[in-house]
Short mmCIF file of C-alpha atoms in Angstrom, two decimals:
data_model
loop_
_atom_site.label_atom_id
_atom_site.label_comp_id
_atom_site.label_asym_id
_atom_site.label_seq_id
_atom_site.Cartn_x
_atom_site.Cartn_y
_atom_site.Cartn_z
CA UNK A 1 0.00 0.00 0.00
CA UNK A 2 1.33 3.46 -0.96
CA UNK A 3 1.30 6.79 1.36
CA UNK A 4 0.58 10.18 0.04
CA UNK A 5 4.16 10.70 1.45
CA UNK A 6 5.76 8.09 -0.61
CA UNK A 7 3.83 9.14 -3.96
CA UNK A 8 5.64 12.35 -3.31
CA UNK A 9 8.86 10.20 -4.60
CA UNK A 10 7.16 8.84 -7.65
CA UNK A 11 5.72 9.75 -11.18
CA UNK A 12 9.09 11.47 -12.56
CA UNK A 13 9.64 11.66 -16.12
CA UNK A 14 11.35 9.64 -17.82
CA UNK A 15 13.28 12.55 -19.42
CA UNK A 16 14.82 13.46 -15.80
CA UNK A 17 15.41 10.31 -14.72
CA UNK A 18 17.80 9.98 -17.60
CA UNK A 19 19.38 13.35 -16.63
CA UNK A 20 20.17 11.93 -13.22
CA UNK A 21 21.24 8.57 -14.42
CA UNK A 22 23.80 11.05 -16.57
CA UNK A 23 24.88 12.77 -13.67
CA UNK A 24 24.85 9.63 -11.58
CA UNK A 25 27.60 8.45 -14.29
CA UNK A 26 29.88 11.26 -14.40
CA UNK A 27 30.49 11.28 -10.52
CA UNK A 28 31.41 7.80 -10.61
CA UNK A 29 33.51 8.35 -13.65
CA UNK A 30 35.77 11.57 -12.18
CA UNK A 31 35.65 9.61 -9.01
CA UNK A 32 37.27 6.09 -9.92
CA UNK A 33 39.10 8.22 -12.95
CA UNK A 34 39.74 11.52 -11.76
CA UNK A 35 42.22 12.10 -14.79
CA UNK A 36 38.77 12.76 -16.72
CA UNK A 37 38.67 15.99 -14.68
CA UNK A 38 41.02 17.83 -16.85
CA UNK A 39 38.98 17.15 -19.91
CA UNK A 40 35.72 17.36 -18.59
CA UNK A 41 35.73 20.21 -16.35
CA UNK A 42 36.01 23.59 -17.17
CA UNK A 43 39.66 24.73 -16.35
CA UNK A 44 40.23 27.98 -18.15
CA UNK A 45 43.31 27.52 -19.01
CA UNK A 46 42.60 24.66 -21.24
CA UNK A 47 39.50 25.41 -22.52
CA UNK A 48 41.01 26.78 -25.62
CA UNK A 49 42.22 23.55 -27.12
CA UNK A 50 38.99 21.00 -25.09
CA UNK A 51 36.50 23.46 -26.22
CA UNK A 52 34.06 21.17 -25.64
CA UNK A 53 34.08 21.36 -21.57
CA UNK A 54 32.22 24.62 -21.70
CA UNK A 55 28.91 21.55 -22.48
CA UNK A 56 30.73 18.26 -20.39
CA UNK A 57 31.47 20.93 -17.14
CA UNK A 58 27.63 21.24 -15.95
CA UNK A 59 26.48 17.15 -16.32
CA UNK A 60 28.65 16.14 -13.42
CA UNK A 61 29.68 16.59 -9.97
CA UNK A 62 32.57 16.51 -8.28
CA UNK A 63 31.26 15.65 -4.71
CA UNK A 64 29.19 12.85 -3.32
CA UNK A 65 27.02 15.69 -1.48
CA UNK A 66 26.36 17.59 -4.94
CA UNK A 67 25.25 14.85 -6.77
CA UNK A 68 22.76 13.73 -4.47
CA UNK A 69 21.63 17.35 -4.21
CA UNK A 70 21.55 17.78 -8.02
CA UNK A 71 19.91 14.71 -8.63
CA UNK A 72 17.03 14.94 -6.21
CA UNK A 73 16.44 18.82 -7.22
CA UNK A 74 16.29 17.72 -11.19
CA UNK A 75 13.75 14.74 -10.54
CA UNK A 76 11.72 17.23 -8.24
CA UNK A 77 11.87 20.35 -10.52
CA UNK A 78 10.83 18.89 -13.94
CA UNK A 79 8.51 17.11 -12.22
CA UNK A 80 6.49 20.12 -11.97
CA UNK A 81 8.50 22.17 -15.16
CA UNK A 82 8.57 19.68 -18.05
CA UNK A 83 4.87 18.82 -18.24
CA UNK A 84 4.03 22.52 -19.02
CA UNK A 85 7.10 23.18 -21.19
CA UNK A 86 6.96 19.92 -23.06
CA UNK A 87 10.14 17.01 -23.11
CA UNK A 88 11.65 19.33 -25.90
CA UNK A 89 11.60 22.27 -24.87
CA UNK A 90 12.73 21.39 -21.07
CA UNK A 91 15.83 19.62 -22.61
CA UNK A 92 16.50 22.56 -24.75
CA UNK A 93 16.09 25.31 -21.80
CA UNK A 94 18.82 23.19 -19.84
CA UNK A 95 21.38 22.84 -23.09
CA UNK A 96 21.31 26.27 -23.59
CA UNK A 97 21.62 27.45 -19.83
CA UNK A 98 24.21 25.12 -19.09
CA UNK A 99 26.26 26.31 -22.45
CA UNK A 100 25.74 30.05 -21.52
CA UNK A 101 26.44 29.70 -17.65
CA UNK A 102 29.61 28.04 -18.30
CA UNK A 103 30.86 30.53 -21.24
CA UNK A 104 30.45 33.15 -18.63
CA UNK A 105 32.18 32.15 -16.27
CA UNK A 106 34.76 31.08 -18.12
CA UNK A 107 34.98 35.09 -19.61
CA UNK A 108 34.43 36.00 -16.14
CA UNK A 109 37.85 33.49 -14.77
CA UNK A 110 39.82 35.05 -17.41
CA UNK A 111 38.81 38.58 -16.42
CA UNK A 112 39.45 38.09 -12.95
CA UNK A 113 42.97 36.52 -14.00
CA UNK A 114 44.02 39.51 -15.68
CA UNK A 115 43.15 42.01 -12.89
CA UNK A 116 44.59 39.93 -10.10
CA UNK A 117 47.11 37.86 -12.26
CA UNK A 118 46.36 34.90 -9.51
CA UNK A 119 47.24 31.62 -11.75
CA UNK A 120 44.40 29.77 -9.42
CA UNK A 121 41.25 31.33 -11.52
CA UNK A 122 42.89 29.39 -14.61
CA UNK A 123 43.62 26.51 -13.19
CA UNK A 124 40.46 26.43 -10.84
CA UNK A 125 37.66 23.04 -12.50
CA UNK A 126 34.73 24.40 -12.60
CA UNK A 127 31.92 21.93 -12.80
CA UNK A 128 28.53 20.88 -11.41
CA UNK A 129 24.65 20.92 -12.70
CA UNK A 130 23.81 24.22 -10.04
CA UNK A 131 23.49 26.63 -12.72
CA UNK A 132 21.00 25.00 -14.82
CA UNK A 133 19.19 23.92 -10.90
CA UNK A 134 19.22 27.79 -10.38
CA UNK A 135 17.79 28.30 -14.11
CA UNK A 136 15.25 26.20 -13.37
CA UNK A 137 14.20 27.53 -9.91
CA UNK A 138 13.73 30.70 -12.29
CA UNK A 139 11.00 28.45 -14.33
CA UNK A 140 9.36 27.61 -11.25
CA UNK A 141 9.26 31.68 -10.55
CA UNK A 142 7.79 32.15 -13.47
CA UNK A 143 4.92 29.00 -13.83
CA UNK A 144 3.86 29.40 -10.08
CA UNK A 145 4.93 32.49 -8.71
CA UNK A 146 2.05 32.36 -5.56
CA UNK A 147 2.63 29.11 -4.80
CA UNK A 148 3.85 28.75 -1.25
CA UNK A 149 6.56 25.87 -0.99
CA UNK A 150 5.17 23.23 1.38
CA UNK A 151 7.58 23.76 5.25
CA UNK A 152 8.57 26.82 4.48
CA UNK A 153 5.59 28.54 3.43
CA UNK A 154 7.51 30.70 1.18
CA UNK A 155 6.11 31.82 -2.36
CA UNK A 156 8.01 30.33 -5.46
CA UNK A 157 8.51 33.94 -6.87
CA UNK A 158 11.20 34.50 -4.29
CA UNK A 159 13.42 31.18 -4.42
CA UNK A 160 16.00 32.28 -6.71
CA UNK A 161 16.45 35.39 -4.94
CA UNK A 162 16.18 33.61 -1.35
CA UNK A 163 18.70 31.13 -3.31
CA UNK A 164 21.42 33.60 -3.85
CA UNK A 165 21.16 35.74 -1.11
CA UNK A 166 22.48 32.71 0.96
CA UNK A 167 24.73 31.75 -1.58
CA UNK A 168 25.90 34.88 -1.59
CA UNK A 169 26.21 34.95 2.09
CA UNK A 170 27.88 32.03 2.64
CA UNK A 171 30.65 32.65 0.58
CA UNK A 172 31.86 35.09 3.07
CA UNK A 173 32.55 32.17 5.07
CA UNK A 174 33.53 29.47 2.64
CA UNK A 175 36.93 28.76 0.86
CA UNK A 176 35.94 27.54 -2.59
CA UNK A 177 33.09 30.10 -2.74
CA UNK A 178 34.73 31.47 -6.52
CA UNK A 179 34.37 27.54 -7.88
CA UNK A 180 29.77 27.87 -7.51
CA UNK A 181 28.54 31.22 -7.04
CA UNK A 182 29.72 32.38 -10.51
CA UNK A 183 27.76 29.28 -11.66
CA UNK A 184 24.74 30.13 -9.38
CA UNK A 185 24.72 33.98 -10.33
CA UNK A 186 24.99 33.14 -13.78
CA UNK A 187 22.99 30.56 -14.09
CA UNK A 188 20.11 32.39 -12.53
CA UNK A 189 20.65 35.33 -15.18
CA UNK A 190 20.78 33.27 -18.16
CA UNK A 191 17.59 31.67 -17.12
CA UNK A 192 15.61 34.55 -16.76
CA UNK A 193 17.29 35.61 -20.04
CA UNK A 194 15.96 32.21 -21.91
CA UNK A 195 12.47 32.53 -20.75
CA UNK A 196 12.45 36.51 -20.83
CA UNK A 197 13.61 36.56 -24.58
CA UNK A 198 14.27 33.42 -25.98
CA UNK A 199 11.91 30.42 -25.02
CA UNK A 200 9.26 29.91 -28.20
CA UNK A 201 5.96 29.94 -27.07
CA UNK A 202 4.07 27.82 -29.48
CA UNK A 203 0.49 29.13 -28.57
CA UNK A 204 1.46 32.79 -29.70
CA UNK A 205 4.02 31.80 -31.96
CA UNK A 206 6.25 33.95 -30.37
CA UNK A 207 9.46 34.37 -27.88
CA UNK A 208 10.06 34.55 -24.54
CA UNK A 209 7.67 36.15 -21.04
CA UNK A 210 7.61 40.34 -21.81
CA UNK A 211 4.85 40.19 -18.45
CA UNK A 212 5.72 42.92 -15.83
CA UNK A 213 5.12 40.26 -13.27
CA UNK A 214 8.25 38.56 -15.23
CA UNK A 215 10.11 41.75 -15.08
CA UNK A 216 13.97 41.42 -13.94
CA UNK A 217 13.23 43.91 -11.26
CA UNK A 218 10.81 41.41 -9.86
CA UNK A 219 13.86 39.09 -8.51
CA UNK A 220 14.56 42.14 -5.70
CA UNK A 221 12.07 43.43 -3.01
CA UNK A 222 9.79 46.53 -4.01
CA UNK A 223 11.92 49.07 -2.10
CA UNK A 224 15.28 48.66 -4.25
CA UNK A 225 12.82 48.02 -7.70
CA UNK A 226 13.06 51.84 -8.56
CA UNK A 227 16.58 51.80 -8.79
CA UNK A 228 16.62 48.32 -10.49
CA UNK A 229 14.39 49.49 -13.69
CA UNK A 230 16.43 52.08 -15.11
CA UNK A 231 19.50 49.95 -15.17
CA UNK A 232 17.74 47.17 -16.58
CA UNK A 233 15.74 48.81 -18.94
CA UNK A 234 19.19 50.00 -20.41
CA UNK A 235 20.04 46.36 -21.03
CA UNK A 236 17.02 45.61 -22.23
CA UNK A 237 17.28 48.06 -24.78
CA UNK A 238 20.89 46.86 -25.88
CA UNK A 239 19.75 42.69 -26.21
CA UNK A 240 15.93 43.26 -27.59
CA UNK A 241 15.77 46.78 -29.01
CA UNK A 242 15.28 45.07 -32.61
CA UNK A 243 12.31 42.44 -31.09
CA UNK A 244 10.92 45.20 -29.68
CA UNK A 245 10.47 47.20 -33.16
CA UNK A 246 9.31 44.09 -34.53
CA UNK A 247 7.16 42.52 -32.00
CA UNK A 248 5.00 45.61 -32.48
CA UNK A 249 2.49 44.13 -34.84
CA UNK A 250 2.20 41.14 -32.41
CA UNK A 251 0.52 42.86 -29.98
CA UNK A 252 3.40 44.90 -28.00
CA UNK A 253 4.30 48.76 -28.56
CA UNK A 254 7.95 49.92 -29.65
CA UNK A 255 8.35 51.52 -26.13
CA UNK A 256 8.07 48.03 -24.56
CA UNK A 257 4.89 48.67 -22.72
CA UNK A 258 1.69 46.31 -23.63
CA UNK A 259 -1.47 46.93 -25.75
CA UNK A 260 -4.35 45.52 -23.87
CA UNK A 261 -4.86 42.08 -23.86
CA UNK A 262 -1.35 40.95 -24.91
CA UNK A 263 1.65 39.99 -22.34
CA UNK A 264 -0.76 39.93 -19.58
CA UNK A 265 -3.58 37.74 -20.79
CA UNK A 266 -0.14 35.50 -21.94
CA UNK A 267 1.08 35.77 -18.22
CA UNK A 268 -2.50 34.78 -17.10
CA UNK A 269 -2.58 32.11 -19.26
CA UNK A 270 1.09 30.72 -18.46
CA UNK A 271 0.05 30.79 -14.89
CA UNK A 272 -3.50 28.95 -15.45
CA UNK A 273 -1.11 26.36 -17.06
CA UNK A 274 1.28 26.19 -14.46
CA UNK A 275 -1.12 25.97 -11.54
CA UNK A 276 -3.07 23.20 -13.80
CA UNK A 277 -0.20 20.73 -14.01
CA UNK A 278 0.48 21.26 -10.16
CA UNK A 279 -3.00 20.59 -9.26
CA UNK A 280 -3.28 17.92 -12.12
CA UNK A 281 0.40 16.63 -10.64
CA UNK A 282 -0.96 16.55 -7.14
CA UNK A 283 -4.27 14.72 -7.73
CA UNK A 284 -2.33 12.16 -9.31
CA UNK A 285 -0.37 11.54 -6.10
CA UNK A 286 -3.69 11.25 -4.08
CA UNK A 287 -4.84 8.85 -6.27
CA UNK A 288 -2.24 6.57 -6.38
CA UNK A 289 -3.01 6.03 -2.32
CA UNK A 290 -6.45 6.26 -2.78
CA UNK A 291 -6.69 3.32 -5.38
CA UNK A 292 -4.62 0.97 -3.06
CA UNK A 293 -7.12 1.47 -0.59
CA UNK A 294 -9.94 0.36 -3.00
CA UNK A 295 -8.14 -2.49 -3.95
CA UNK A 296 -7.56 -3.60 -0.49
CA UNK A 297 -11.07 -3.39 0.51
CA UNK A 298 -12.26 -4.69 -2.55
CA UNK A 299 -10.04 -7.78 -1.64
CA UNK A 300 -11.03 -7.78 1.71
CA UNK A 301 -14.81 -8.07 0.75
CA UNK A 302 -13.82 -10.72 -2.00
CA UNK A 303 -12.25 -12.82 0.85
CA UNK A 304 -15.31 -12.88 3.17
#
């Protein structure tokens, strides 16, 4: 007979499962072969000539305590993420993070080598699935932004901010703090920049979340948000000043702001979605329990 509690641990998708099983692999592989390191990881200082680490660096860990972490978070996240995106386009999202997240920080090592001209920022591996796991804590953001979490009773809107405010604390007190929050930061950015500009939506037949409520001022608290728009408004204007000019006759103004009925209703609607699958993910789970329980009494009756 199944729980509620242990259906909690069941019906992931196949999809993620695989994901896991990958990152499952690579542990054991750097761990029994840790020569693999060098050309899976991304060390700056050889990415030039194994190019392809800025892709190998983010599908495995190099800790017992990460890959159980990473694991657990993927199966649990695109539990609730891939049915609304689609198998596709949830495999695409984390390609494309991952790729991004590690280009930047490898820019970003290099940077910091030739300000400080400390050899450890090239030689430092970089690796580990956190940046896509902080991507994706921006599609929960998005999907089900009112949805408290279950303990903590917090709303998903705020757990990629809540996320790197501690990681950001912490590294005041941790030694290898330059080897994840780059990939954290990052990989929270390039998220929001996916789904903000990039993601198709097949519906509309057009890209990314232009919502307010989707806004990159949203990730900070209402007091600081005044000072957050202009800045980001500048950047906006620098990536998407050409989608903006011709997104105009798809229901969005030149300025950036919304005719009636457009980004909003889409919002709505990516929301309705969201909060569907949850609901639709949840009464599956209390089903599960709930059909045992049939079947036992249905036995039980057959017996006497």
């Amino acid at each position: 007979m199944s729980s509620p509690g242990a259906s909690m641990f069941t019906n992931f998708t196949k999809l993620c499962k695989g994901l896991a099983l990958v990152l499952v692999v690579g542990h054991v592989l750097v761990h029994f072969v840790p020569a693999t390191v060098t050309y899976l990881a991304l060390i700056p200082a050889r990415t030039i000539p194994f190019g392809w680490n800025l892709i190998t660096s983010g599908y495995f860990e190099l800790s017992v305590y990460g890959v159980v972490f990473s694991t657990v978070s993927l199966l649990f996240m695109g539990k609730f993420l891939e049915p609304v995106w689609g198998s596709k386009e949830f495999l695409k999202f984390i390609f494309v993070v991952n790729f991004l997240t590690y280009l930047c920080v490898f820019v970003t090592a290099i940077a910091l080598y030739y300000i400080t001209r400390l050899e450890i920022y090239l030689y430092m591996p970089f690796a580990g699935f956190h940046g896509v796991l902080a991507g994706l804590l921006v599609g929960i953001k998005q999907i089900i932004p009112d949805q408290e979490v279950l303990l903590v009773k917090i709303k998903a809107k705020w757990l990629p901010s809540i996320m790197l405010v501690l990681s950001i604390a912490s590294s005041f007190f941790t030694l290898n703090s330059a080897a994840y929050l780059p990939t954290l930061i990052f990989g929270t950015y390039m998220g929001w920049l996916y789904l903000r500009y990039l993601q198709r939506r097949p519906d509309t037949k057009l890209r990314g979340d232009p919502s307010d409520d989707f806004a990159f001022s949203t990730f900070f608290p209402e007091l600081l948000r005044p000072v957050i728009e202009p800045i980001a408004s500048i950047f906006h204007r620098m990536l998407c000043g050409r989608s903006n000019a011709t997104s105009e006759d798809h229901g969005y103004t030149t300025s950036g702001a919304p005719l009636p009925g457009s980004d909003s209703a889409e919002a709505s609607r990516r929301r309705e979605r969201g909060a569907r699958a949850l609901e639709e993910r949840l009464a599956t789970e209390r089903l599960v329990p709930s059909r045992n329980k049939d079947e036992l009494q249905s036995d039980a009756l057959d017996s006497v």
